[in-house]
Coordinates of N, CA and C in Angstrom, one line a residue:
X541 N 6.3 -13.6 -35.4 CA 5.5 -12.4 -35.5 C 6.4 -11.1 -35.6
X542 N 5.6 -10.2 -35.7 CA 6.4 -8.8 -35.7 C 6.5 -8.0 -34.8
X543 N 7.4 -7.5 -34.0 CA 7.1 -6.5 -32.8 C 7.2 -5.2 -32.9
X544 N 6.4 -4.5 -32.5 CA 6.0 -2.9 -32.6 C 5.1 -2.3 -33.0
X545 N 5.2 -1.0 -32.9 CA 3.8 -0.2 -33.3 C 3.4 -0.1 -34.5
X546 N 1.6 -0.1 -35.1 CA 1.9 -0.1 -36.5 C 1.8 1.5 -36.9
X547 N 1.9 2.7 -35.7 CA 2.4 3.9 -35.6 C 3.8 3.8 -36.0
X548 N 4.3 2.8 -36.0 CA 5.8 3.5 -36.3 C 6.2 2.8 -37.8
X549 N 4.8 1.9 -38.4 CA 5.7 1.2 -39.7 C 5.1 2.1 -40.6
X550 N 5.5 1.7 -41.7 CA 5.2 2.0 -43.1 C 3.9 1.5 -43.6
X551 N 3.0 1.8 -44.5 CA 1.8 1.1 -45.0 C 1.8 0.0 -45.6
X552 N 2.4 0.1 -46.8 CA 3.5 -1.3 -47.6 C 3.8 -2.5 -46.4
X553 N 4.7 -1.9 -45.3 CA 5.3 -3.2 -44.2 C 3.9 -3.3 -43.5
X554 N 2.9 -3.0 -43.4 CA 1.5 -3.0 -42.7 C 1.3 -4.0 -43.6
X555 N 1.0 -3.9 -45.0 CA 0.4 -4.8 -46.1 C 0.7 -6.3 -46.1
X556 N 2.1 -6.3 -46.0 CA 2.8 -7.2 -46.2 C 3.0 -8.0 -45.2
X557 N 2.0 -7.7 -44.0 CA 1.8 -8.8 -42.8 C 0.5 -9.4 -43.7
X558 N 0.7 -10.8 -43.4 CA -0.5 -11.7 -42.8 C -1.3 -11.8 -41.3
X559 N -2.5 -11.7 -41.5 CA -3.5 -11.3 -40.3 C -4.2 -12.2 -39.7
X560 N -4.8 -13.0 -41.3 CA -6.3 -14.0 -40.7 C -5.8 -15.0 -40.0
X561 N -4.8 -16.0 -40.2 CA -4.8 -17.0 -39.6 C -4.8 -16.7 -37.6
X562 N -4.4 -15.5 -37.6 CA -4.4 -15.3 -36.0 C -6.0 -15.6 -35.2
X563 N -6.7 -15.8 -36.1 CA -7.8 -15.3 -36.1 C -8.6 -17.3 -36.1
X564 N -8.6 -17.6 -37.5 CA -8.6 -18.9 -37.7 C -7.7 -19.6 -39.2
X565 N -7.5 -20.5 -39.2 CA -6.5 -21.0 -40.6 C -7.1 -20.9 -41.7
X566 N -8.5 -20.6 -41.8 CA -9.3 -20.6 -43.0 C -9.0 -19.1 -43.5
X567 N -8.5 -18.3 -42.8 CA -8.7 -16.9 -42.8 C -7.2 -16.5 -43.4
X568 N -6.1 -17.6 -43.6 CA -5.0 -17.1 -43.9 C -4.2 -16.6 -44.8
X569 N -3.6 -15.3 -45.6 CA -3.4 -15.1 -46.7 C -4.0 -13.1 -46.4
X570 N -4.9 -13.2 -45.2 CA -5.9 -11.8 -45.1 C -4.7 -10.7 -44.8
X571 N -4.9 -9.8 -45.2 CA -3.9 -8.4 -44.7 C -5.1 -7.5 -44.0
X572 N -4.1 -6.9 -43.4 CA -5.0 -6.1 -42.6 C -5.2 -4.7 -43.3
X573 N -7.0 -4.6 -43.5 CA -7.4 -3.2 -44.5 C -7.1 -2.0 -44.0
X574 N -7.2 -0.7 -45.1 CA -6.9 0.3 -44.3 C -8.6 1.0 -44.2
X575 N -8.5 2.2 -43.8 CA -9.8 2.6 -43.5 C -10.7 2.7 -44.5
X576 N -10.1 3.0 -45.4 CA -10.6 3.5 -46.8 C -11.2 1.8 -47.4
X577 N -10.1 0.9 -47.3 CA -10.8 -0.4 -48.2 C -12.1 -0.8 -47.1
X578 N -11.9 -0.5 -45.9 CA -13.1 -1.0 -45.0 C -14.5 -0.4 -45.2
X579 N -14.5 1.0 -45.8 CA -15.2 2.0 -45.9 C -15.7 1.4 -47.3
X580 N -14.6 1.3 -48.2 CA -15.2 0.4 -49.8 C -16.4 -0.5 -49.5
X581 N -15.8 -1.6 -48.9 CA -16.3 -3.0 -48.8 C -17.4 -2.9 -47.5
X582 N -17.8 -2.3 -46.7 CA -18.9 -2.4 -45.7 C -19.9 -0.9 -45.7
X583 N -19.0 0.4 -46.3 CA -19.8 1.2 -45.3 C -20.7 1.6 -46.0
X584 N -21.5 1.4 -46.9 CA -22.8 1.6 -46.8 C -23.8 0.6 -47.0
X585 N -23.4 -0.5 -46.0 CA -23.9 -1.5 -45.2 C -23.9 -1.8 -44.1
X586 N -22.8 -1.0 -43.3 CA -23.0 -0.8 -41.9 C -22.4 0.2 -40.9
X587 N -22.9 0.3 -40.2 CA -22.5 1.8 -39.3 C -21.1 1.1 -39.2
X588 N -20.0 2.1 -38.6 CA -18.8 2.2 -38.5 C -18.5 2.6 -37.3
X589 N -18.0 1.9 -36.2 CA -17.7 1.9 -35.2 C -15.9 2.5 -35.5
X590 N -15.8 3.6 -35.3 CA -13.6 4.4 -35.7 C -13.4 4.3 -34.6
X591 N -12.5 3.7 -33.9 CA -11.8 3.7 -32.6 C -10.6 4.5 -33.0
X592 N -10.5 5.7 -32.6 CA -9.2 6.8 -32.3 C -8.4 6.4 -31.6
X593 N -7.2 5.3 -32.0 CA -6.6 4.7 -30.7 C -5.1 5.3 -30.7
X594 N -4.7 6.5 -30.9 CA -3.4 7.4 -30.7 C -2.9 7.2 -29.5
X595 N -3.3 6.3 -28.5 CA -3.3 6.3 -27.0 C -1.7 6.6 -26.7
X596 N -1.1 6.5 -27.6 CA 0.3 6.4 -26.9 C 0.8 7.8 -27.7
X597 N 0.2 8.1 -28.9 CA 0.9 9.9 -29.5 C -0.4 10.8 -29.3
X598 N -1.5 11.4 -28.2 CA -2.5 11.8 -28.6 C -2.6 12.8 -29.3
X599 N -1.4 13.8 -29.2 CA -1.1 15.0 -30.2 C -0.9 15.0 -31.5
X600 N -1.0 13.4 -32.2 CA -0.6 13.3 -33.6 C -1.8 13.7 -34.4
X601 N -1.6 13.7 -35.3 CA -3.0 14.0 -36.5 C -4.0 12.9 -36.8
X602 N -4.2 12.0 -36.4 CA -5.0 10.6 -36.5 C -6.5 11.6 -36.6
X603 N -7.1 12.1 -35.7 CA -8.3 12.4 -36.0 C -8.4 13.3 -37.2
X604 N -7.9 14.5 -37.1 CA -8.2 15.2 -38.6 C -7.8 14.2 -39.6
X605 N -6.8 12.9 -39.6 CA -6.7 12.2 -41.1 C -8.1 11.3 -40.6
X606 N -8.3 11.0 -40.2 CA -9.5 10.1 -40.3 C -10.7 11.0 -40.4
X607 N -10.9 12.2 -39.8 CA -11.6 13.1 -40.5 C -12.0 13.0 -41.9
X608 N -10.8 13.4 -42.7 CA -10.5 13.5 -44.2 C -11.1 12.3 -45.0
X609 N -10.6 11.4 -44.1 CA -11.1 9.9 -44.6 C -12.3 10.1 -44.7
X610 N -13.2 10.0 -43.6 CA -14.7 10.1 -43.7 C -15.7 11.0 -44.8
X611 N -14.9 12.4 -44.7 CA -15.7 12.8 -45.8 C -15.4 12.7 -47.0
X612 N -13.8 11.8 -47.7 CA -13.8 11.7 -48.8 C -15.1 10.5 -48.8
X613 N -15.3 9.5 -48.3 CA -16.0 8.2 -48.6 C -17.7 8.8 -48.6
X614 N -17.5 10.1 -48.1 CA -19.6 10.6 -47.2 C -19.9 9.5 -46.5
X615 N -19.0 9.4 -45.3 CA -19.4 8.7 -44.6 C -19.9 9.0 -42.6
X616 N -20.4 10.3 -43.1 CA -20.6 11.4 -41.7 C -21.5 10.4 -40.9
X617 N -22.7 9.7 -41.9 CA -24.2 9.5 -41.3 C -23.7 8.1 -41.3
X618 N -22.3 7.6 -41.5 CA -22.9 5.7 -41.0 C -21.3 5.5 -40.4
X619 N -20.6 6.4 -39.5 CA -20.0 6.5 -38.8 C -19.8 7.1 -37.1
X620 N -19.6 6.1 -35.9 CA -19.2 6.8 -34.7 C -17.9 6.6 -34.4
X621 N -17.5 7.7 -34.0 CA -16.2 8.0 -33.4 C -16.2 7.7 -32.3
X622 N -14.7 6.8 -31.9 CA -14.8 6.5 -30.3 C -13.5 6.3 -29.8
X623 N -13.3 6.6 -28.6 CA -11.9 6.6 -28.1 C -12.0 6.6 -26.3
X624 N -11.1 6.2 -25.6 CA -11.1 6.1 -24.1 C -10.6 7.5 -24.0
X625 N -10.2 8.6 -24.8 CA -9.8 9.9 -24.6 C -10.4 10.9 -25.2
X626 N -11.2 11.7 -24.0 CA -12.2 12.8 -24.3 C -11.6 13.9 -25.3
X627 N -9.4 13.8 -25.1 CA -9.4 15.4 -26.3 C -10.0 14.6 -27.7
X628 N -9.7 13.3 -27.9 CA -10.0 13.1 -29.6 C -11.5 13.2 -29.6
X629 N -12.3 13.0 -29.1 CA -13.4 13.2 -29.0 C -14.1 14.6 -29.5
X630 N -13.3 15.6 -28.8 CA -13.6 17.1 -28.9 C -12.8 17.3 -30.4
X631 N -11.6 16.9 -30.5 CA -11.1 17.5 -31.8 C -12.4 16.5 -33.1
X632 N -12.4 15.5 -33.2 CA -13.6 15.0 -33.8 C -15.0 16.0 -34.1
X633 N -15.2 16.3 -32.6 CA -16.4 17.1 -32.7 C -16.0 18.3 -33.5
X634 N -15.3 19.4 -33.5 CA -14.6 20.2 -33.9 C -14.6 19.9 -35.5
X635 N -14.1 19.3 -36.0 CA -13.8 18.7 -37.7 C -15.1 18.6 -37.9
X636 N -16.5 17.1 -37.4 CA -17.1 17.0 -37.8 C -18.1 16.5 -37.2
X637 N -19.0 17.9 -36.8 CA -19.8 18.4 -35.0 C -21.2 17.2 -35.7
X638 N -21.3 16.8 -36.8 CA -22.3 15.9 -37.3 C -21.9 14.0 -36.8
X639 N -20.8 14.0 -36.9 CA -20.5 12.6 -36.4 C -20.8 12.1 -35.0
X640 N -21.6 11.2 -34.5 CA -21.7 10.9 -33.4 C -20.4 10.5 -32.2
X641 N -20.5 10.5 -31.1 CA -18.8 10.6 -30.4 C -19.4 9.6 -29.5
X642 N -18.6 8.7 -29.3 CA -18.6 7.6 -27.6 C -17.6 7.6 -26.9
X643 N -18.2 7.8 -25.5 CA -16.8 7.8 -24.9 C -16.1 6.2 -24.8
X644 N -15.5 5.4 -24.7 CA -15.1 4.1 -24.1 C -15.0 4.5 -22.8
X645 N -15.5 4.0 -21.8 CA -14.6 3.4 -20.4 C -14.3 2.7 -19.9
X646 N -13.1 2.7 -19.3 CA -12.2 1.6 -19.1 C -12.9 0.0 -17.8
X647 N -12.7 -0.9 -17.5 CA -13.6 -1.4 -16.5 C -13.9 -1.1 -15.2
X648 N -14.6 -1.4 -14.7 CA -14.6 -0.9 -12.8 C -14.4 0.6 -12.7
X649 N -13.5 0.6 -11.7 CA -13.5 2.2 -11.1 C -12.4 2.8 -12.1
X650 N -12.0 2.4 -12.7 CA -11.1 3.1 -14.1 C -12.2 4.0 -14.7
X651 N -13.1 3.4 -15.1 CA -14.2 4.2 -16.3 C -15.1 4.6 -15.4
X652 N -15.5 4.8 -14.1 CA -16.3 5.4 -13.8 C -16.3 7.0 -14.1
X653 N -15.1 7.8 -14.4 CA -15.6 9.1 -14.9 C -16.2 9.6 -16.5
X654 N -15.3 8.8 -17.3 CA -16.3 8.1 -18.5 C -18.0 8.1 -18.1
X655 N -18.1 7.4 -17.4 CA -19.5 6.4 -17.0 C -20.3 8.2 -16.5
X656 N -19.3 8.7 -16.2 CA -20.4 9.9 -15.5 C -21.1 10.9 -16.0
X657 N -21.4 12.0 -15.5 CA -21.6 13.3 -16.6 C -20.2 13.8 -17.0
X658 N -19.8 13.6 -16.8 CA -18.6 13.9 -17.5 C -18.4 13.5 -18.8
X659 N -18.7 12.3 -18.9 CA -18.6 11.8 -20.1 C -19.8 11.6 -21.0
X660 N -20.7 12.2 -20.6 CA -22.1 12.7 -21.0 C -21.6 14.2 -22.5
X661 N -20.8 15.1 -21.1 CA -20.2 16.3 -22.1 C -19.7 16.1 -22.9
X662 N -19.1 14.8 -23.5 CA -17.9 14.5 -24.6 C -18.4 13.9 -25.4
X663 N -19.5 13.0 -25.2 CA -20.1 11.6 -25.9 C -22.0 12.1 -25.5
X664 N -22.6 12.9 -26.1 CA -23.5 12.9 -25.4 C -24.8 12.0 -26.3
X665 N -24.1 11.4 -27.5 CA -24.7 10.0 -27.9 C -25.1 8.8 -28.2
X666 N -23.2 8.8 -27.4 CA -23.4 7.2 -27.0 C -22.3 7.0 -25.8
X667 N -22.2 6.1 -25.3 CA -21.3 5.7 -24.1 C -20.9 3.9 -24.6
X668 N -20.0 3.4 -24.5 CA -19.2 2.6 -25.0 C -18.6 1.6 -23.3
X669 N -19.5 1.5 -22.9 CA -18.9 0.9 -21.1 C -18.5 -0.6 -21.6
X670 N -17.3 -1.4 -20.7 CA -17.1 -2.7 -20.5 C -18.1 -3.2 -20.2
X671 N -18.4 -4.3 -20.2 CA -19.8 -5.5 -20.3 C -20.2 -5.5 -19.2
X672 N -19.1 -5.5 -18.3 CA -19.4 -6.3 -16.6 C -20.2 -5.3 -16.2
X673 N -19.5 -3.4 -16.4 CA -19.9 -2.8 -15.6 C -21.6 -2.2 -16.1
X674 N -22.6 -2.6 -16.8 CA -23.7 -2.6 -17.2 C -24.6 -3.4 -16.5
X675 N -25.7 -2.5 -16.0 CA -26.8 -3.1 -15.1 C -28.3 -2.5 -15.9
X676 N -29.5 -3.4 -15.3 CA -30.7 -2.8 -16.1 C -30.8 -0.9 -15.1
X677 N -30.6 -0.7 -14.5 CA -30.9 0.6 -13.5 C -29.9 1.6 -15.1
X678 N -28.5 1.6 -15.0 CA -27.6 2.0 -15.7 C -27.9 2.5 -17.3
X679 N -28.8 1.3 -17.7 CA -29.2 1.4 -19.0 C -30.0 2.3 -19.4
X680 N -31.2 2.2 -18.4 CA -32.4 3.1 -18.2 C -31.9 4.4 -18.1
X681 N -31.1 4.3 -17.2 CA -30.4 6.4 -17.2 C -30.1 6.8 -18.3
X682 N -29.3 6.0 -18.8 CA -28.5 6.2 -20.1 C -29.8 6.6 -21.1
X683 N -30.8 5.5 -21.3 CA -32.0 5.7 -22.5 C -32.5 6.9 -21.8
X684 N -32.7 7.2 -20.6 CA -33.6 8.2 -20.3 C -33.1 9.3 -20.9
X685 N -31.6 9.3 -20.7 CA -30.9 10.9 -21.7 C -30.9 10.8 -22.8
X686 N -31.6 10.1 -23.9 CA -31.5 9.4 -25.5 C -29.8 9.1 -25.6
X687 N -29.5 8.2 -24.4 CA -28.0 8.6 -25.0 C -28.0 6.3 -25.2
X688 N -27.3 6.2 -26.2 CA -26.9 4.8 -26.6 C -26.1 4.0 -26.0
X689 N -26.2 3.1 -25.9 CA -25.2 2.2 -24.9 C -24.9 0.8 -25.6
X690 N -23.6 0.8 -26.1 CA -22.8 -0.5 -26.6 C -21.7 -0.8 -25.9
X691 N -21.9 -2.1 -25.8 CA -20.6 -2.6 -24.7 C -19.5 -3.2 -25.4
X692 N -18.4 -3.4 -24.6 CA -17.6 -4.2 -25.5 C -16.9 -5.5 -24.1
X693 N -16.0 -6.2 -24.7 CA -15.8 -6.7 -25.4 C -16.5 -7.8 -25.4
X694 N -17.8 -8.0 -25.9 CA -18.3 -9.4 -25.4 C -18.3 -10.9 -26.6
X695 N -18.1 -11.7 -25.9 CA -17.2 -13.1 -26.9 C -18.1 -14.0 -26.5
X696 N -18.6 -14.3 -25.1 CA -18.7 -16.0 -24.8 C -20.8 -15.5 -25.2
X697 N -21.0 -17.0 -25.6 CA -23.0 -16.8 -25.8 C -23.4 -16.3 -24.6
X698 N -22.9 -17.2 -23.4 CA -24.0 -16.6 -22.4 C -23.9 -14.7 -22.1
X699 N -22.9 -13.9 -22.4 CA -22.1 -12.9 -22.1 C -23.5 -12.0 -22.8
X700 N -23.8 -12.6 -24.5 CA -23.9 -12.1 -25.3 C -25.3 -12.2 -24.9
X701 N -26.5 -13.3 -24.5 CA -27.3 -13.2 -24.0 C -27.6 -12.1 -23.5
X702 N -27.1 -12.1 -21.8 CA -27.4 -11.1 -20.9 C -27.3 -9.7 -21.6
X703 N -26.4 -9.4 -22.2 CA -26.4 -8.0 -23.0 C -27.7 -7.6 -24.0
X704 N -27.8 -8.6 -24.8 CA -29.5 -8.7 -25.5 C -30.6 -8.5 -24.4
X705 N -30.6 -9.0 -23.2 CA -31.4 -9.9 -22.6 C -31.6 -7.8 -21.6
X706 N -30.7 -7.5 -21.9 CA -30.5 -6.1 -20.6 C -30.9 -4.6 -21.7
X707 N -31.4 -5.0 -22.9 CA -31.5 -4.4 -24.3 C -30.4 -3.2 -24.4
X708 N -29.2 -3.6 -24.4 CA -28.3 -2.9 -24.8 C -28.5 -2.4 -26.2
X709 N -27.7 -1.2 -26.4 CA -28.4 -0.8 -28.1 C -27.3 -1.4 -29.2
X710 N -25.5 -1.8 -28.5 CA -25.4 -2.6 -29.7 C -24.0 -3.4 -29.0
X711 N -23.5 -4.5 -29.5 CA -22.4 -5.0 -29.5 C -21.0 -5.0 -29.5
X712 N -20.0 -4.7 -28.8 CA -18.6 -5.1 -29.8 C -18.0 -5.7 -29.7
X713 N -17.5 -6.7 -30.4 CA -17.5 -8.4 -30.2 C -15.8 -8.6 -31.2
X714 N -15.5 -9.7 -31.1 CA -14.4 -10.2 -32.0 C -15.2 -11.3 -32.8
X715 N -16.4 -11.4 -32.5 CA -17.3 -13.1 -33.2 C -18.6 -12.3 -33.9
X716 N -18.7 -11.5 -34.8 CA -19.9 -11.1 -35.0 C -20.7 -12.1 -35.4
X717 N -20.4 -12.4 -36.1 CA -21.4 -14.0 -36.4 C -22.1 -14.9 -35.4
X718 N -21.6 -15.1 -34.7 CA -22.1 -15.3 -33.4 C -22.6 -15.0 -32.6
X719 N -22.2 -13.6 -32.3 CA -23.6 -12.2 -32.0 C -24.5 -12.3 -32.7
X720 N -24.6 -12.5 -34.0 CA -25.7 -12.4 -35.3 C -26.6 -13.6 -34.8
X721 N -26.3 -15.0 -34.5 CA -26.5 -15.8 -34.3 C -27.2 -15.9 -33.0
X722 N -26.4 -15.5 -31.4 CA -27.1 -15.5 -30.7 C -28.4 -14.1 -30.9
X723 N -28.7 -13.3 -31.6 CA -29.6 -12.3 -31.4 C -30.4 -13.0 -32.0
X724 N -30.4 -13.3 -33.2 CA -31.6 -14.0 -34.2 C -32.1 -15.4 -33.2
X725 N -31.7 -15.8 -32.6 CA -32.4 -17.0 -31.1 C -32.9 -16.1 -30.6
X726 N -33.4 -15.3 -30.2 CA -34.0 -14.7 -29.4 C -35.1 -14.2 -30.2

């Protein structure tokens, strides 16, 4: 494998990894797309979940480039912005006060300021909580403010159940297919 950040390589040395088989061996030969071929190939087929993940440079330009990105593609209306860090959030909002913002937070008492009004002010569309920390009481508040609630990371059926089952408004999974799968059983 390769070690390091893909902050610090080149696009080319990005390309020139193989990705799928990490994933499964049917998948092998896949490179990892940039935002733009993902934007080609899905986005006006499906909302676009951008994770702003600068977590280690937050001062870099990542959101105004992915800004740029978006509105070369007009992709304002089938994109949310989301990050565990309220400034990208606000610089987002700032560039492009049309784009929806979610906060991520982190699990247990990590994300509970996320989870709060606090993170109401930054994300006042959607909230992005770990799976565990979601209860029917929690959800309810959340819908009461029209505000959205997608969890992550959820993988195993039964996981994916209870999140259907607690009418979460959406998914984020490493198995969509399987999400697809368990929702259509129901």
């Amino acid at each position: 494998g390769v070690m390091g950040t893909v902050s610090q390589m080149r696009l080319r040395e990005i390309k020139d990894l193989e990705a799928g088989s990490l994933f499964d061996q049917k998948f092998l030969g896949e490179q990892i797309p940039t935002l733009d071929e993902v934007f080609e190939a899905v986005g006006k087929k499906l909302l676009v979940n951008v994770e702003l993940t600068n977590y280690m440079s937050p001062q870099d330009d990542l959101v105004s480039l992915v800004a740029e990105i978006v509105l070369r593609h007009e992709m304002q209306e089938r994109v949310v912005f989301s990050s565990f860090f309220a400034s990208n959030l606000r610089k987002a909002a700032l560039l492009l006060p049309e784009v929806p913002r979610a906060i991520l937070s982190s699990k247990g008492i990590f994300g509970a300021l996320a989870r709060s009004s606090y993170g109401r002010r930054v994300s006042p569309d959607f909230i992005h909580p770990y799976f565990t920390d979601v209860n029917p009481k929690y959800i309810a508040q959340e819908h009461a403010q029209n505000r959205r609630v997608n969890v992550w990371t959820v993988d195993a059926v039964e996981d994916l159940k209870r999140m259907f089952e607690l009418k979460v408004d959406g998914v984020i999974t490493d198995d969509p297919l399987k999400a697809r799968e368990v929702l259509e059983e129901k």
